[in-house]
Amino acid sequence: MNDIVGALGAFDTQLYLAVAAQRNVATSVIAVALTYLNWNGFFWWVLALLLLRSRGLTRRGLAAAATVVLGLVDAWVLAEILKLVVRRPRPFEAIANAPGALPAPETVVAHPSSFSFPSGDAALAMGAAVAFASVAPRYRTPILLLGIAAALARVVVGVHYPFDVLGGMTIGVISGVAAPRAIALLRRRLRWRAFVIPHTHWDREWYERFEGYRARLVPMVSRLLDILERDGDFRSFTFDGQTIAIQDHLEKVPKDRPRVEALVSAERLLIGPWHVLADLLLVSGESIIRNLQEGLRSAGELGRAARVAYVADPFGHPAQLPQVLRAFGYDTYIFARGMGDEGESVGSEFWWEAPSGDRVRAAHLVDHYSNALPLVGPADEAPASLRRRVASKTARILDRLTPYANGDSLLLMVGDDHVDAYARLPEAVRAMREVFPNVDARIASLEEYATAMPPLQHVVSGEIASGRYRPILRGVNSTRVWIKQENVACERLLVERCEPLDALTGGSARDELRELWRMLLQNHPHDSICGCSIDAVHDIDMAPRFAFVHGRGEALARRLLGELAGPGSVPMVWDPLPWTRDAVVPIDGHPTRVHSAGLGLSPVIPAERVAVAASGEGAIENGVLRVEVEPDGSFVVVDKATGERGGRLNTLISEGDRGDEYTYSYAGPTVGSQGAAGRRAASVDGDRATVTVDLVLRLPARLREDRLARSPDLVDCSLRVAVSLDAGERRVDVSLLVDNRASDHRLRVLCETGTRTLTHQAGAAFALLERSNRFDLRRRWIEPPTAEACVHDLVVVRGATKGVAIGVDGLREYSVLHDGRTIAITLLRAVGFLSRGDLPERRGHAGPDLATPSAQCIGTREYRYCVVPLDERTEVAAAARSIRAWLSPPLLCSGDGRAQTLVSFVDQTTPIALSSLRAGADGALLLRLVNPQREEATATLRFARSIRASRPVDLREGETNLGNTGLDVIRTAAPLEVDGELARARLQPFEIGTWIVRPA
């Protein structure tokens, strides 16, 4: 043994001398700097104080700082004690005193007087670094590197052997790992208020159809009502933040309505404020508002809606939602999915801020909405067994939740998907109080928790759509794209035709419109609109709902338009947009450019003639642009005024997809349309010039059996590309008719922007958001970020002198690639499984492992998008207006020929957009405008009649008792400035404004 120790000591000495021999001025300076920064842990004390300051003087901030200090102090104390035991001399003493040895290398710092092994400085550096990394994992890599460097510097400066430092680092790692565990034990003994929330998360349809789930819902609700009526200690039950599930029960058991009303009124059964738990990123802003309005209305019919906005499981949260919530009187939002690394910094409770500056208090359920489900046990469990189980599970729950709590309040969610109320929960809570007398646990509501939330010090801004704690599953943006297309068409039908026409014909269709919205909202729950359910849900249940809204909505719009247009056969156009424009509409079968004066009716008046032309097989032009189309369907746009040629647009690529309905997972090879030989034909019809290209893509038929790559077997997928130019428009319209015969792939269209940028803009609910073109890989996340994101209507990449705006019709997924040089729009994603557990992009399953052959999207479907070239003369607002005009063309009708321009913008260049025009009470109009950009904006509107009165209202639109919540009006826009038939609106950045307008 002595020989081994001697050999190790000699080796250690040789290492020490080798390091000393390689020392130079640069390494010496760095090592000395690290040594003095690390002296008595100076730098780590500073970092601990900075950590405390960043997290605030809260329990969480104090615990984080204490963890770092404990890791530092424990390691140093243990190292100093071991020095007294081992008593190894310092190298500069041992080498100098060794017989026959060479002179010891000079040290570059003063000689310490203590023993050498282990290094106390190395121990405290690594103890503090490991502890800091545990409480602030975002900084794990640089902090650990700093700790290692500070430790190794002790060898470089000449005061320690390498094994001294290694021993100290080992002690530091052990201390750093033990410190958070010690703090956790201390945390358990602090006083806490535990708000135990019994609840259920009720997916209306998912891996079963609606009626299958309702067969489970009805007995579940019946048992719940019995428990609440029988046991006064079971103080309340939260029914998932939505109202439709209770309504589904009452449709089957109407005799339960008095029981439900009594429990809701007694605040024992909490419902709403949502009608359904929608995917809030995929649906439009107006659909979010209608969802809350309908939820509040139906909850109010049963008593009252909950006063806290709770969402169990949407796959992300839109940036403008805080403004929407405040405009309904809500100031608290509780959610369970979507946070990234900022969650480690801000904890469970924080301010969530919209781009408009509106804030709500937010509570993040870090361990999801089932964080206290382990409190649930068998119904026949023995009391002693229940007590032991509760003791064990409570300790784990506290260890998971308390590190994120900024105050002394904890939210314990006792529930999960489709679970019953646990009748013995009061007994379990009593056992918790007995085992942990420092925890004041009680069955409560989310409203009671909201009143106990601590003062907030941290702010999270913008959309919440990350996957650090839970998978965010945004692959659903392109799953079953037909659902997104149908939904957008239905939303546009109701918002742009049915509601304005109803408002302008007296408001007689209120009940019909409510029925149509309620039907459409049934398709908005996240498992429905996302396309991530079994095939039968989407093909058998959802498709007829869309058909109902289409059929009944079109019939209602025709009827109301007939009333407004009057009897007669004069050709007329209905324009849903409130600005003067020339637009191409089909008249007698030919695209014809007509003039419209704004939202309302106009007789067909041909606009000023602007020539369109075609040359050869693949070139078309109007007075503004020239488009040159290749045989593979790609094209280039030429600005006729400057001769500037843009990048190549409309290149198709097919990438293998080994993922599931939730997540895209790449499988090669990638196959594209570039170089394909299609058949081109150019034509001019009226005021539209078009190039059509018919081509066939030979794509891999499916994945290989091992699912690691695509099959060598090929199938033909035929495409028809139609590239059009309307007279006078600075916009290229594209239609792709795709007959998809390939499985397991993603089909995207690539558009070069001709520029490079760090950021881009993308449409979202009530905003045009700026997003980064780059993202950091987060390998420790449950689902790391990807380039793909959700888009509403348009995405814009603009450089200093050029760029491109892409408008999309019902397509919801895009990505910006290559530092802004390419925009990719997803046309379809073909997958065959609801969920898979073998994906590298996500940890574990997101749902049951079920086959979904219909999600392969085999068959023919049309996809539409448009391109607006940008230059220094073209503002983003103008591009957005052009895209909106393409999405909402005037509609041909017949009537008495009287022009009726009901509302129009006086200033055609304003960025402010009309969001909604609806019928109010007593002949009033409900007007909603939105400023989607970061600068304050104004807009002057001209109405058909003088305005007798107007007043701003919140999103309850004057019904302040909506939902019977008792919440105050806390968010309205400024009043309109009225002058006769003119009304001037001033909106702050990203502001949504709603007014009641009473015409004379």
PDB file of N, CA and C in Angstrom, residues 254 335 417 674 963:
ATOM      1  N   PRO A 254     -81.693  16.026 -17.812  1.00  0.00           N
ATOM      2  CA  PRO A 254     -82.177  17.389 -17.543  1.00  0.00           C
ATOM      3  C   PRO A 254     -82.699  17.574 -16.121  1.00  0.00           C
ATOM      4  N   PHE A 335     -52.460  27.871 -15.708  1.00  0.00           N
ATOM      5  CA  PHE A 335     -52.250  27.009 -16.869  1.00  0.00           C
ATOM      6  C   PHE A 335     -51.193  25.964 -16.541  1.00  0.00           C
ATOM      7  N   ASP A 417     -57.108  13.343 -16.540  1.00  0.00           N
ATOM      8  CA  ASP A 417     -58.023  13.164 -17.664  1.00  0.00           C
ATOM      9  C   ASP A 417     -59.131  12.182 -17.302  1.00  0.00           C
ATOM     10  N   GLN A 674     -37.774  20.585 -57.674  1.00  0.00           N
ATOM     11  CA  GLN A 674     -36.810  21.316 -58.482  1.00  0.00           C
ATOM     12  C   GLN A 674     -36.330  20.456 -59.648  1.00  0.00           C
ATOM     13  N   GLY A 963     -72.054  36.255 -17.242  1.00  0.00           N
ATOM     14  CA  GLY A 963     -71.445  35.245 -16.381  1.00  0.00           C
ATOM     15  C   GLY A 963     -71.690  35.464 -14.908  1.00  0.00           C
TER      16      GLY A 963
END
